[in-house]
PDB file of C-alpha atoms in Angstrom:
ATOM      1  CA  MET A  22       9.609  17.916  55.855  1.00  0.00           C
ATOM      2  CA  SER A  23       7.725  14.637  55.484  1.00  0.00           C
ATOM      3  CA  THR A  24       8.504  12.547  52.160  1.00  0.00           C
ATOM      4  CA  ASP A  25       4.568  12.715  51.937  1.00  0.00           C
ATOM      5  CA  LYS A  26       4.375  16.521  52.284  1.00  0.00           C
ATOM      6  CA  GLN A  27       7.362  17.024  49.896  1.00  0.00           C
ATOM      7  CA  SER A  28       5.689  14.739  47.164  1.00  0.00           C
ATOM      8  CA  ARG A  29       2.436  16.681  47.286  1.00  0.00           C
ATOM      9  CA  ASP A  30       4.291  20.001  47.088  1.00  0.00           C
ATOM     10  CA  GLU A  31       6.014  18.890  44.350  1.00  0.00           C
ATOM     11  CA  ILE A  32       3.185  17.529  42.529  1.00  0.00           C
ATOM     12  CA  ARG A  33       1.377  21.215  43.427  1.00  0.00           C
ATOM     13  CA  ALA A  34       4.289  22.792  41.669  1.00  0.00           C
ATOM     14  CA  ARG A  35       3.848  20.702  38.309  1.00  0.00           C
ATOM     15  CA  ILE A  36       0.626  20.969  38.291  1.00  0.00           C
ATOM     16  CA  LYS A  37      -0.254  24.817  38.931  1.00  0.00           C
ATOM     17  CA  PRO A  38       1.005  26.249  35.780  1.00  0.00           C
ATOM     18  CA  THR A  39      -1.490  23.676  33.806  1.00  0.00           C
ATOM     19  CA  LEU A  40      -4.578  24.495  36.282  1.00  0.00           C
ATOM     20  CA  ASP A  41      -3.751  28.011  36.050  1.00  0.00           C
ATOM     21  CA  LYS A  42      -4.740  27.832  31.989  1.00  0.00           C
ATOM     22  CA  VAL A  43      -8.144  27.084  32.837  1.00  0.00           C
ATOM     23  CA  ALA A  44     -11.158  29.184  34.236  1.00  0.00           C
ATOM     24  CA  VAL A  45     -12.071  28.394  37.879  1.00  0.00           C
ATOM     25  CA  LYS A  46     -15.892  27.229  36.954  1.00  0.00           C
ATOM     26  CA  GLY A  47     -14.473  24.959  34.214  1.00  0.00           C
ATOM     27  CA  LEU A  48     -12.162  23.264  36.698  1.00  0.00           C
ATOM     28  CA  ARG A  49     -14.885  22.880  38.953  1.00  0.00           C
ATOM     29  CA  ALA A  50     -17.202  21.532  35.969  1.00  0.00           C
ATOM     30  CA  TRP A  51     -14.645  18.910  35.197  1.00  0.00           C
ATOM     31  CA  LEU A  52     -14.199  17.886  38.635  1.00  0.00           C
ATOM     32  CA  LYS A  53     -18.137  17.107  39.001  1.00  0.00           C
ATOM     33  CA  ALA A  54     -17.683  15.209  35.590  1.00  0.00           C
ATOM     34  CA  ILE A  55     -15.031  12.764  36.949  1.00  0.00           C
ATOM     35  CA  GLY A  56     -16.691  12.272  40.348  1.00  0.00           C
ATOM     36  CA  LEU A  57     -14.786  14.603  42.521  1.00  0.00           C
ATOM     37  CA  SER A  58     -17.452  17.435  43.192  1.00  0.00           C
ATOM     38  CA  SER A  59     -16.514  19.207  46.598  1.00  0.00           C
ATOM     39  CA  SER A  60     -16.362  22.299  48.505  1.00  0.00           C
ATOM     40  CA  ALA A  61     -13.173  23.327  46.321  1.00  0.00           C
ATOM     41  CA  TYR A  62     -14.793  26.415  44.610  1.00  0.00           C
ATOM     42  CA  THR A  63     -11.397  28.603  44.540  1.00  0.00           C
ATOM     43  CA  ARG A  64      -8.373  27.924  42.466  1.00  0.00           C
ATOM     44  CA  PRO A  65      -5.775  27.041  45.634  1.00  0.00           C
ATOM     45  CA  THR A  66      -8.220  24.688  46.998  1.00  0.00           C
ATOM     46  CA  ILE A  67      -9.264  22.872  43.569  1.00  0.00           C
ATOM     47  CA  THR A  68      -4.916  22.951  42.951  1.00  0.00           C
ATOM     48  CA  ASN A  69      -4.576  21.593  46.636  1.00  0.00           C
ATOM     49  CA  LEU A  70      -7.666  18.668  45.887  1.00  0.00           C
ATOM     50  CA  VAL A  71      -5.867  17.405  42.511  1.00  0.00           C
ATOM     51  CA  ALA A  72      -2.681  17.128  44.030  1.00  0.00           C
ATOM     52  CA  ASP A  73      -4.072  15.229  46.706  1.00  0.00           C
ATOM     53  CA  GLU A  74      -5.793  13.327  44.102  1.00  0.00           C
ATOM     54  CA  ILE A  75      -2.569  12.513  42.321  1.00  0.00           C
ATOM     55  CA  ALA A  76      -0.540  11.609  45.270  1.00  0.00           C
ATOM     56  CA  GLU A  77      -2.833   8.944  46.274  1.00  0.00           C
ATOM     57  CA  LYS A  78      -2.761   7.537  42.871  1.00  0.00           C
ATOM     58  CA  ARG A  79      -6.463   7.917  42.348  1.00  0.00           C
ATOM     59  CA  LEU A  80      -5.753  10.563  39.342  1.00  0.00           C
ATOM     60  CA  ALA A  81      -2.850  10.307  36.704  1.00  0.00           C
ATOM     61  CA  GLU A  82      -1.197  13.343  35.837  1.00  0.00           C
ATOM     62  CA  ASP A  83      -1.368  12.503  32.124  1.00  0.00           C
ATOM     63  CA  ALA A  84      -5.377  12.312  32.260  1.00  0.00           C
ATOM     64  CA  LEU A  85      -5.346  15.685  33.904  1.00  0.00           C
ATOM     65  CA  GLU A  86      -3.514  16.935  31.252  1.00  0.00           C
ATOM     66  CA  ARG A  87      -5.283  15.644  28.702  1.00  0.00           C
ATOM     67  CA  ALA A  88      -8.798  16.873  30.147  1.00  0.00           C
ATOM     68  CA  LEU A  89      -7.038  20.275  30.429  1.00  0.00           C
ATOM     69  CA  ILE A  90      -5.887  20.462  26.873  1.00  0.00           C
ATOM     70  CA  GLY A  91      -9.644  19.465  25.919  1.00  0.00           C
ATOM     71  CA  PHE A  92     -10.822  22.701  27.774  1.00  0.00           C
ATOM     72  CA  GLU A  93      -8.376  24.379  26.021  1.00  0.00           C
ATOM     73  CA  GLU A  94      -9.667  23.302  22.616  1.00  0.00           C
ATOM     74  CA  ALA A  95     -13.179  23.631  23.504  1.00  0.00           C
ATOM     75  CA  SER A  96     -13.501  26.726  25.877  1.00  0.00           C
ATOM     76  CA  ASP A  97     -14.992  30.168  24.225  1.00  0.00           C
ATOM     77  CA  MET A  98     -15.393  29.019  20.624  1.00  0.00           C
ATOM     78  CA  ARG A  99     -17.506  29.123  17.906  1.00  0.00           C
ATOM     79  CA  ILE A 100     -18.078  26.434  15.987  1.00  0.00           C
ATOM     80  CA  TYR A 101     -18.656  26.014  12.610  1.00  0.00           C
ATOM     81  CA  LEU A 102     -20.043  22.844  10.984  1.00  0.00           C
ATOM     82  CA  TYR A 103     -19.668  21.446   7.371  1.00  0.00           C
ATOM     83  CA  LYS A 104     -20.113  18.807   4.748  1.00  0.00           C
ATOM     84  CA  LEU A 105     -17.052  17.942   2.726  1.00  0.00           C
ATOM     85  CA  ASP A 106     -17.301  17.972  -1.072  1.00  0.00           C
ATOM     86  CA  GLU A 107     -15.137  17.383  -3.685  1.00  0.00           C
ATOM     87  CA  LEU A 108     -12.368  15.519  -1.811  1.00  0.00           C
ATOM     88  CA  PRO A 109      -9.686  13.611  -3.418  1.00  0.00           C
ATOM     89  CA  LYS A 110     -11.189  10.203  -4.078  1.00  0.00           C
ATOM     90  CA  VAL A 111      -7.910   8.660  -3.019  1.00  0.00           C
ATOM     91  CA  ASP A 112      -6.786   6.778  -0.009  1.00  0.00           C
ATOM     92  CA  THR A 113      -6.490   9.383   2.974  1.00  0.00           C
ATOM     93  CA  ARG A 114      -3.370   7.571   4.324  1.00  0.00           C
ATOM     94  CA  LYS A 115      -1.621   8.440   0.862  1.00  0.00           C
ATOM     95  CA  TRP A 116      -2.035  11.867   0.494  1.00  0.00           C
ATOM     96  CA  LEU A 117      -2.911  13.782   3.791  1.00  0.00           C
ATOM     97  CA  PRO A 118       0.220  13.077   5.919  1.00  0.00           C
ATOM     98  CA  ASN A 119       2.403  14.663   3.301  1.00  0.00           C
ATOM     99  CA  ARG A 120       0.168  17.398   2.946  1.00  0.00           C
ATOM    100  CA  LEU A 121       0.326  17.791   6.704  1.00  0.00           C
ATOM    101  CA  LEU A 122       3.941  17.770   6.940  1.00  0.00           C
ATOM    102  CA  ASN A 123       4.486  20.450   3.928  1.00  0.00           C
ATOM    103  CA  THR A 124       2.437  22.746   5.867  1.00  0.00           C
ATOM    104  CA  GLY A 125       4.405  22.808   8.763  1.00  0.00           C
ATOM    105  CA  PHE A 126       2.414  19.946  11.261  1.00  0.00           C
ATOM    106  CA  ALA A 127       4.295  17.065  12.803  1.00  0.00           C
ATOM    107  CA  LEU A 128       1.976  14.071  12.840  1.00  0.00           C
ATOM    108  CA  THR A 129       1.476  12.889  16.496  1.00  0.00           C
ATOM    109  CA  LYS A 130      -0.161  10.800  18.422  1.00  0.00           C
ATOM    110  CA  ILE A 131      -0.536  12.873  21.472  1.00  0.00           C
ATOM    111  CA  ARG A 132      -2.500  16.225  21.977  1.00  0.00           C
ATOM    112  CA  THR A 133      -0.595  19.274  23.629  1.00  0.00           C
ATOM    113  CA  PHE A 134      -1.171  22.401  24.732  1.00  0.00           C
ATOM    114  CA  ALA A 135      -0.634  25.345  22.057  1.00  0.00           C
ATOM    115  CA  GLY A 136       2.016  27.003  24.283  1.00  0.00           C
ATOM    116  CA  GLU A 137       3.491  30.724  23.173  1.00  0.00           C
ATOM    117  CA  LYS A 138       2.517  30.681  19.556  1.00  0.00           C
ATOM    118  CA  THR A 139       2.471  34.149  18.404  1.00  0.00           C
ATOM    119  CA  LYS A 140       2.748  34.199  14.737  1.00  0.00           C
ATOM    120  CA  PRO A 141      -0.494  33.590  12.684  1.00  0.00           C
ATOM    121  CA  MET A 142      -1.440  29.921  11.943  1.00  0.00           C
ATOM    122  CA  SER A 143       1.237  28.634  13.726  1.00  0.00           C
ATOM    123  CA  PRO A 144       0.914  24.949  13.594  1.00  0.00           C
ATOM    124  CA  VAL A 145       0.582  23.029  17.203  1.00  0.00           C
ATOM    125  CA  TYR A 146      -0.088  19.160  15.941  1.00  0.00           C
ATOM    126  CA  ALA A 147      -2.099  17.067  13.815  1.00  0.00           C
ATOM    127  CA  GLU A 148      -3.426  13.866  14.660  1.00  0.00           C
ATOM    128  CA  LEU A 149      -4.620  11.427  12.310  1.00  0.00           C
ATOM    129  CA  GLU A 150      -6.252   8.179  13.077  1.00  0.00           C
ATOM    130  CA  GLY A 151      -7.406   6.380  10.183  1.00  0.00           C
ATOM    131  CA  GLU A 152      -9.918   9.112   8.701  1.00  0.00           C
ATOM    132  CA  LEU A 153     -10.545  10.944  11.899  1.00  0.00           C
ATOM    133  CA  LEU A 154      -8.499  14.259  11.501  1.00  0.00           C
ATOM    134  CA  ARG A 155      -7.630  16.758  14.487  1.00  0.00           C
ATOM    135  CA  VAL A 156      -5.561  19.669  13.946  1.00  0.00           C
ATOM    136  CA  LYS A 157      -4.445  22.779  16.052  1.00  0.00           C
ATOM    137  CA  TRP A 158      -3.130  26.095  15.279  1.00  0.00           C
ATOM    138  CA  ALA A 159      -2.428  29.145  17.578  1.00  0.00           C
ATOM    139  CA  GLU A 160      -1.793  32.899  17.195  1.00  0.00           C
ATOM    140  CA  GLU A 161      -1.475  35.990  19.334  1.00  0.00           C
ATOM    141  CA  HIS A 162      -4.327  38.941  18.985  1.00  0.00           C
ATOM    142  CA  GLU A 163      -3.874  42.013  20.888  1.00  0.00           C
ATOM    143  CA  SER A 164      -6.837  43.532  22.871  1.00  0.00           C
ATOM    144  CA  LEU A 165      -7.134  47.047  23.097  1.00  0.00           C
ATOM    145  CA  LYS A 166      -8.801  48.396  25.881  1.00  0.00           C
ATOM    146  CA  ILE A 167      -9.051  52.253  27.446  1.00  0.00           C
ATOM    147  CA  ASP A 168      -7.754  52.671  31.518  1.00  0.00           C
ATOM    148  CA  ASP A 169     -10.537  54.041  33.408  1.00  0.00           C
ATOM    149  CA  LYS A 170      -8.273  56.512  35.496  1.00  0.00           C
ATOM    150  CA  THR A 171      -5.292  57.592  33.133  1.00  0.00           C
ATOM    151  CA  GLY A 172      -7.487  57.238  29.799  1.00  0.00           C
ATOM    152  CA  ALA A 173      -4.636  55.656  28.083  1.00  0.00           C
ATOM    153  CA  VAL A 174      -4.862  52.570  25.862  1.00  0.00           C
ATOM    154  CA  VAL A 175      -3.905  49.648  27.072  1.00  0.00           C
ATOM    155  CA  LYS A 176      -2.909  46.498  24.825  1.00  0.00           C
ATOM    156  CA  GLU A 177      -2.562  42.998  26.099  1.00  0.00           C
ATOM    157  CA  PRO A 178      -1.800  40.125  24.216  1.00  0.00           C
ATOM    158  CA  VAL A 179      -4.384  37.419  24.094  1.00  0.00           C
ATOM    159  CA  PRO A 180      -3.718  33.903  22.885  1.00  0.00           C
ATOM    160  CA  ARG A 181      -5.890  32.530  20.360  1.00  0.00           C
ATOM    161  CA  ARG A 182      -6.610  28.651  19.707  1.00  0.00           C
ATOM    162  CA  ILE A 183      -8.148  26.973  16.432  1.00  0.00           C
ATOM    163  CA  VAL A 184      -9.144  23.629  16.125  1.00  0.00           C
ATOM    164  CA  LEU A 185     -10.163  21.337  12.949  1.00  0.00           C
ATOM    165  CA  ILE A 186     -11.522  17.970  13.389  1.00  0.00           C
ATOM    166  CA  ALA A 187     -12.929  16.274  10.066  1.00  0.00           C
ATOM    167  CA  ASP A 188     -14.444  12.886   9.760  1.00  0.00           C
ATOM    168  CA  LEU A 189     -13.048  12.139   6.153  1.00  0.00           C
ATOM    169  CA  ALA A 190     -15.218   8.758   5.956  1.00  0.00           C
ATOM    170  CA  SER A 191     -18.711  10.614   6.676  1.00  0.00           C
ATOM    171  CA  LYS A 192     -17.088  13.710   4.846  1.00  0.00           C
ATOM    172  CA  THR A 193     -17.913  15.726   8.019  1.00  0.00           C
ATOM    173  CA  ALA A 194     -16.140  18.713   9.806  1.00  0.00           C
ATOM    174  CA  GLU A 195     -16.112  21.195  12.424  1.00  0.00           C
ATOM    175  CA  LEU A 196     -14.076  24.287  12.813  1.00  0.00           C
ATOM    176  CA  ARG A 197     -13.669  25.637  16.521  1.00  0.00           C
ATOM    177  CA  MET A 198     -12.254  29.175  16.575  1.00  0.00           C
ATOM    178  CA  ASN A 199     -11.691  31.397  19.690  1.00  0.00           C
ATOM    179  CA  PRO A 200     -13.225  34.847  18.625  1.00  0.00           C
ATOM    180  CA  PRO A 201     -10.583  37.404  17.640  1.00  0.00           C
ATOM    181  CA  GLU A 202      -9.394  40.443  19.313  1.00  0.00           C
ATOM    182  CA  THR A 203      -9.197  44.316  18.099  1.00  0.00           C
ATOM    183  CA  ARG A 204      -6.176  43.530  16.523  1.00  0.00           C
ATOM    184  CA  HIS A 205      -5.113  40.867  14.693  1.00  0.00           C
ATOM    185  CA  ALA A 206      -2.933  39.969  11.332  1.00  0.00           C
ATOM    186  CA  TYR A 207      -5.904  39.754   8.660  1.00  0.00           C
ATOM    187  CA  GLU A 208      -6.058  43.332   7.045  1.00  0.00           C
ATOM    188  CA  ASP A 209      -8.307  44.937   4.472  1.00  0.00           C
ATOM    189  CA  ALA A 210      -6.996  47.017   1.881  1.00  0.00           C
ATOM    190  CA  SER A 211      -7.419  50.105   4.383  1.00  0.00           C
ATOM    191  CA  GLY A 212      -5.451  48.292   7.075  1.00  0.00           C
ATOM    192  CA  ARG A 213      -8.657  47.542   9.066  1.00  0.00           C
ATOM    193  CA  THR A 214      -8.982  44.406  10.847  1.00  0.00           C
ATOM    194  CA  PRO A 215     -12.426  43.229  10.692  1.00  0.00           C
ATOM    195  CA  SER A 216     -13.275  39.838  12.153  1.00  0.00           C
ATOM    196  CA  GLU A 217     -14.668  38.406   9.213  1.00  0.00           C
ATOM    197  CA  LEU A 218     -11.251  38.353   7.418  1.00  0.00           C
ATOM    198  CA  TYR A 219      -9.987  36.356  10.505  1.00  0.00           C
ATOM    199  CA  TYR A 220     -12.652  33.738  10.146  1.00  0.00           C
ATOM    200  CA  GLN A 221     -12.704  33.413   6.462  1.00  0.00           C
ATOM    201  CA  ALA A 222      -8.805  32.938   6.683  1.00  0.00           C
ATOM    202  CA  TYR A 223      -8.952  30.031   8.232  1.00  0.00           C
ATOM    203  CA  LEU A 224     -12.069  28.321   6.608  1.00  0.00           C
ATOM    204  CA  ASP A 225      -9.913  29.132   3.182  1.00  0.00           C
ATOM    205  CA  LYS A 226      -6.884  27.318   4.943  1.00  0.00           C
ATOM    206  CA  VAL A 227      -9.117  24.237   5.864  1.00  0.00           C
ATOM    207  CA  SER A 228     -10.393  23.865   2.127  1.00  0.00           C
ATOM    208  CA  ASP A 229      -7.021  24.200   0.915  1.00  0.00           C
ATOM    209  CA  LEU A 230      -5.635  21.942   3.317  1.00  0.00           C
ATOM    210  CA  LEU A 231      -8.171  19.031   2.616  1.00  0.00           C
ATOM    211  CA  GLU A 232      -8.710  20.115  -1.424  1.00  0.00           C
ATOM    212  CA  CYS A 233     -12.115  20.073  -0.958  1.00  0.00           C
ATOM    213  CA  THR A 234     -15.183  22.451  -0.709  1.00  0.00           C
ATOM    214  CA  LEU A 235     -16.712  23.360   2.701  1.00  0.00           C
ATOM    215  CA  LEU A 236     -20.573  23.282   2.725  1.00  0.00           C
ATOM    216  CA  PRO A 237     -22.126  25.006   5.826  1.00  0.00           C
ATOM    217  CA  ILE A 238     -24.865  23.398   7.102  1.00  0.00           C
ATOM    218  CA  GLU A 239     -28.326  24.609   7.251  1.00  0.00           C
ATOM    219  CA  TRP A 240     -28.995  26.169  11.150  1.00  0.00           C
ATOM    220  CA  ARG A 241     -32.340  27.736  10.927  1.00  0.00           C
ATOM    221  CA  PRO A 242     -33.966  23.863  10.926  1.00  0.00           C
ATOM    222  CA  VAL A 243     -32.116  22.928  13.772  1.00  0.00           C
ATOM    223  CA  VAL A 244     -33.027  26.245  15.920  1.00  0.00           C
ATOM    224  CA  ARG A 245     -36.795  25.333  14.998  1.00  0.00           C
ATOM    225  CA  GLN A 246     -36.634  21.990  15.679  1.00  0.00           C
ATOM    226  CA  LEU A 247     -34.720  22.528  19.239  1.00  0.00           C
ATOM    227  CA  VAL A 248     -37.354  25.332  20.074  1.00  0.00           C
ATOM    228  CA  GLU A 249     -40.164  22.870  19.358  1.00  0.00           C
ATOM    229  CA  GLU A 250     -39.162  19.803  20.803  1.00  0.00           C
ATOM    230  CA  GLU A 251     -41.003  18.687  23.724  1.00  0.00           C
ATOM    231  CA  GLU A 252     -41.131  15.127  25.553  1.00  0.00           C
ATOM    232  CA  PRO A 253     -37.954  15.608  26.354  1.00  0.00           C
ATOM    233  CA  ARG A 254     -36.878  18.689  25.782  1.00  0.00           C
ATOM    234  CA  VAL A 255     -33.194  18.999  25.482  1.00  0.00           C
ATOM    235  CA  VAL A 256     -32.770  22.386  26.065  1.00  0.00           C
ATOM    236  CA  ARG A 257     -33.998  25.043  28.244  1.00  0.00           C
ATOM    237  CA  ILE A 258     -34.538  28.526  26.725  1.00  0.00           C
ATOM    238  CA  HIS A 259     -33.899  31.245  29.027  1.00  0.00           C
ATOM    239  CA  ILE A 260     -33.878  34.130  26.899  1.00  0.00           C
ATOM    240  CA  ASP A 261     -36.444  34.143  23.833  1.00  0.00           C
ATOM    241  CA  ASN A 262     -34.530  36.099  21.241  1.00  0.00           C
ATOM    242  CA  HIS A 263     -35.888  35.103  18.212  1.00  0.00           C
ATOM    243  CA  THR A 264     -35.717  37.237  14.929  1.00  0.00           C
ATOM    244  CA  ASN A 265     -39.763  37.645  13.751  1.00  0.00           C
ATOM    245  CA  GLN A 266     -41.646  40.068  11.522  1.00  0.00           C
ATOM    246  CA  SER A 267     -42.784  42.088  14.521  1.00  0.00           C
ATOM    247  CA  ASN A 268     -39.288  42.227  16.146  1.00  0.00           C
ATOM    248  CA  THR A 269     -40.860  40.846  19.520  1.00  0.00           C
ATOM    249  CA  LYS A 270     -38.738  39.428  22.262  1.00  0.00           C
ATOM    250  CA  ALA A 271     -39.749  37.683  25.311  1.00  0.00           C
ATOM    251  CA  LYS A 272     -37.713  37.155  28.688  1.00  0.00           C
ATOM    252  CA  THR A 273     -37.891  34.945  31.804  1.00  0.00           C
ATOM    253  CA  HIS A 274     -37.100  36.013  35.065  1.00  0.00           C
ATOM    254  CA  SER A 275     -36.752  32.689  37.237  1.00  0.00           C
ATOM    255  CA  SER A 276     -33.137  31.288  37.090  1.00  0.00           C
ATOM    256  CA  ARG A 277     -34.634  27.901  35.903  1.00  0.00           C
ATOM    257  CA  ALA A 278     -37.744  28.660  34.349  1.00  0.00           C
ATOM    258  CA  ASP A 279     -37.992  28.285  30.606  1.00  0.00           C
ATOM    259  CA  VAL A 280     -39.890  30.725  28.307  1.00  0.00           C
ATOM    260  CA  ARG A 281     -42.145  28.132  26.815  1.00  0.00           C
ATOM    261  CA  ASP A 282     -43.734  27.367  29.658  1.00  0.00           C
ATOM    262  CA  ASP A 283     -44.988  31.442  29.415  1.00  0.00           C
ATOM    263  CA  PRO A 284     -48.387  31.791  28.687  1.00  0.00           C
ATOM    264  CA  ASP A 285     -47.823  34.989  26.743  1.00  0.00           C
ATOM    265  CA  TRP A 286     -44.733  33.238  24.928  1.00  0.00           C
ATOM    266  CA  LYS A 287     -47.144  30.204  24.013  1.00  0.00           C
ATOM    267  CA  LEU A 288     -49.731  32.816  22.536  1.00  0.00           C
ATOM    268  CA  ALA A 289     -47.167  34.521  20.600  1.00  0.00           C
ATOM    269  CA  TYR A 290     -45.732  31.429  19.067  1.00  0.00           C
ATOM    270  CA  LYS A 291     -49.217  29.976  18.429  1.00  0.00           C
ATOM    271  CA  LYS A 292     -50.337  33.445  16.399  1.00  0.00           C
ATOM    272  CA  ASN A 293     -46.729  34.088  14.707  1.00  0.00           C
ATOM    273  CA  GLY A 294     -44.763  31.291  14.903  1.00  0.00           C
ATOM    274  CA  GLU A 295     -44.865  30.435  11.453  1.00  0.00           C
ATOM    275  CA  SER A 296     -43.468  33.888  10.500  1.00  0.00           C
ATOM    276  CA  TRP A 297     -40.284  33.361  12.658  1.00  0.00           C
ATOM    277  CA  ALA A 298     -36.979  33.545  10.809  1.00  0.00           C
ATOM    278  CA  TRP A 299     -34.912  31.516  13.546  1.00  0.00           C
ATOM    279  CA  ASP A 300     -31.824  33.315  12.898  1.00  0.00           C
ATOM    280  CA  ALA A 301     -30.806  33.168  16.349  1.00  0.00           C
ATOM    281  CA  GLN A 302     -31.109  31.135  19.949  1.00  0.00           C
ATOM    282  CA  SER A 303     -29.416  30.970  23.136  1.00  0.00           C
ATOM    283  CA  PHE A 304     -30.220  27.249  25.111  1.00  0.00           C
ATOM    284  CA  TYR A 305     -29.232  25.970  28.059  1.00  0.00           C
ATOM    285  CA  TRP A 306     -28.648  22.196  26.971  1.00  0.00           C
ATOM    286  CA  LEU A 307     -29.983  19.900  29.674  1.00  0.00           C
ATOM    287  CA  PRO A 308     -28.015  17.083  31.823  1.00  0.00           C
ATOM    288  CA  LYS A 309     -30.829  14.962  32.692  1.00  0.00           C
ATOM    289  CA  VAL A 310     -31.912  13.898  29.122  1.00  0.00           C
ATOM    290  CA  SER A 311     -27.796  13.548  28.208  1.00  0.00           C
ATOM    291  CA  ASN A 312     -27.400   9.758  29.134  1.00  0.00           C
ATOM    292  CA  GLY A 313     -24.508  11.194  30.834  1.00  0.00           C
ATOM    293  CA  PHE A 314     -22.301  13.451  28.748  1.00  0.00           C
ATOM    294  CA  LEU A 315     -23.481  16.580  30.746  1.00  0.00           C
ATOM    295  CA  THR A 316     -23.011  17.168  34.666  1.00  0.00           C
ATOM    296  CA  ARG A 317     -24.458  20.842  34.367  1.00  0.00           C
ATOM    297  CA  GLU A 318     -26.685  22.892  32.063  1.00  0.00           C
ATOM    298  CA  LEU A 319     -24.361  23.965  29.306  1.00  0.00           C
ATOM    299  CA  TYR A 320     -25.187  27.034  27.920  1.00  0.00           C
ATOM    300  CA  SER A 321     -24.824  27.725  24.086  1.00  0.00           C
ATOM    301  CA  HIS A 322     -26.008  30.299  21.189  1.00  0.00           C
ATOM    302  CA  ILE A 323     -26.802  29.642  17.664  1.00  0.00           C
ATOM    303  CA  ASP A 324     -26.167  32.622  15.136  1.00  0.00           C
ATOM    304  CA  ALA A 325     -28.262  30.784  12.018  1.00  0.00           C
ATOM    305  CA  GLU A 326     -27.528  34.086   9.975  1.00  0.00           C
ATOM    306  CA  THR A 327     -23.812  33.803  10.156  1.00  0.00           C
ATOM    307  CA  GLY A 328     -23.854  29.946  10.617  1.00  0.00           C
ATOM    308  CA  TYR A 329     -22.096  28.987  13.737  1.00  0.00           C
ATOM    309  CA  VAL A 330     -22.674  28.006  17.587  1.00  0.00           C
ATOM    310  CA  LYS A 331     -20.902  29.647  20.493  1.00  0.00           C
ATOM    311  CA  VAL A 332     -20.209  27.945  23.706  1.00  0.00           C
ATOM    312  CA  ASN A 333     -19.141  28.984  27.125  1.00  0.00           C
ATOM    313  CA  ALA A 334     -15.932  30.124  28.405  1.00  0.00           C
ATOM    314  CA  ASP A 335     -15.293  27.020  30.390  1.00  0.00           C
ATOM    315  CA  CYS A 336     -16.548  23.972  28.009  1.00  0.00           C
ATOM    316  CA  SER A 337     -14.983  20.505  28.105  1.00  0.00           C
ATOM    317  CA  ASP A 338     -13.996  18.976  24.944  1.00  0.00           C
ATOM    318  CA  GLU A 339     -16.783  16.414  25.882  1.00  0.00           C
ATOM    319  CA  GLU A 340     -19.371  18.955  26.555  1.00  0.00           C
ATOM    320  CA  VAL A 341     -18.950  20.513  22.760  1.00  0.00           C
ATOM    321  CA  ASN A 342     -18.941  17.046  21.344  1.00  0.00           C
ATOM    322  CA  TYR A 343     -22.296  16.449  23.027  1.00  0.00           C
ATOM    323  CA  VAL A 344     -23.697  20.089  21.468  1.00  0.00           C
ATOM    324  CA  VAL A 345     -21.809  19.143  18.235  1.00  0.00           C
ATOM    325  CA  SER A 346     -23.549  15.603  18.139  1.00  0.00           C
ATOM    326  CA  GLN A 347     -26.996  16.820  19.050  1.00  0.00           C
ATOM    327  CA  ILE A 348     -26.860  19.676  16.388  1.00  0.00           C
ATOM    328  CA  ARG A 349     -25.838  16.919  13.394  1.00  0.00           C
ATOM    329  CA  ALA A 350     -28.450  14.593  14.936  1.00  0.00           C
ATOM    330  CA  ARG A 351     -31.101  17.581  13.858  1.00  0.00           C
TER     331      ARG A 351
END
């Protein structure tokens, strides 16, 4: 076996476990983002392509790992946005490091994969640069499904990731959370595990960690502004599911259409738009107006009533950062 072939095989073996953690759609989006768009559409062909790029020194393995950690911390997330109220009026560097250490975090400058963390609220890492804080937890939930053939309940462990990003200078924060599975550690008095308890447990954890009050942003004006914005449109609306007084919904059928171009939608909006509650809306963020931040249309769903935006199961950290920045700008 030639040295070159051996090197590629060794690289392929090293990177495969890392690539296997990311959905193929996400890997293809990442390849396009770094200028490696190709005919690699399956996991094996993507793995071979990335191994070749590393072997030819066109891609660094640590850059690959950083990008894929970003996917772990951005994909399939509910994202809650807050203003931080009543933060301690002292230098962050004097109190926060000790607080993080006391809650089980090791301060680091290198982000890491979560790994096999099964216990609730298992600390992964904490990164503090000036007044920008990034904290990552992990835990394991249990999925329950019925086997179609046997009717038996099939139990499957599912990793969950939770990431806090707080800018203490601007007093803003976002909390990214994988949705809970059927069973998790957060029970009510009767032993049930409603999803609300899981979300609330982390909100309480963040509030306690930062010794402040979390004030959620108002989402309804954001939804309305995104729907009404023209020239340029920053989003495409494929399915319109506004909640309005007559419970009217409209749907497009073309794969790239925008429901706002439909004459019936325009008429309904002109007649009833002021009565719409703006409680929920799905969007596709458009790359052509993103100044290069997006390389593809990116799906998200805003639930203004509960107060979060949900993103794809294959998002990069950069894509989520773009969506959050656009929401905060409105």
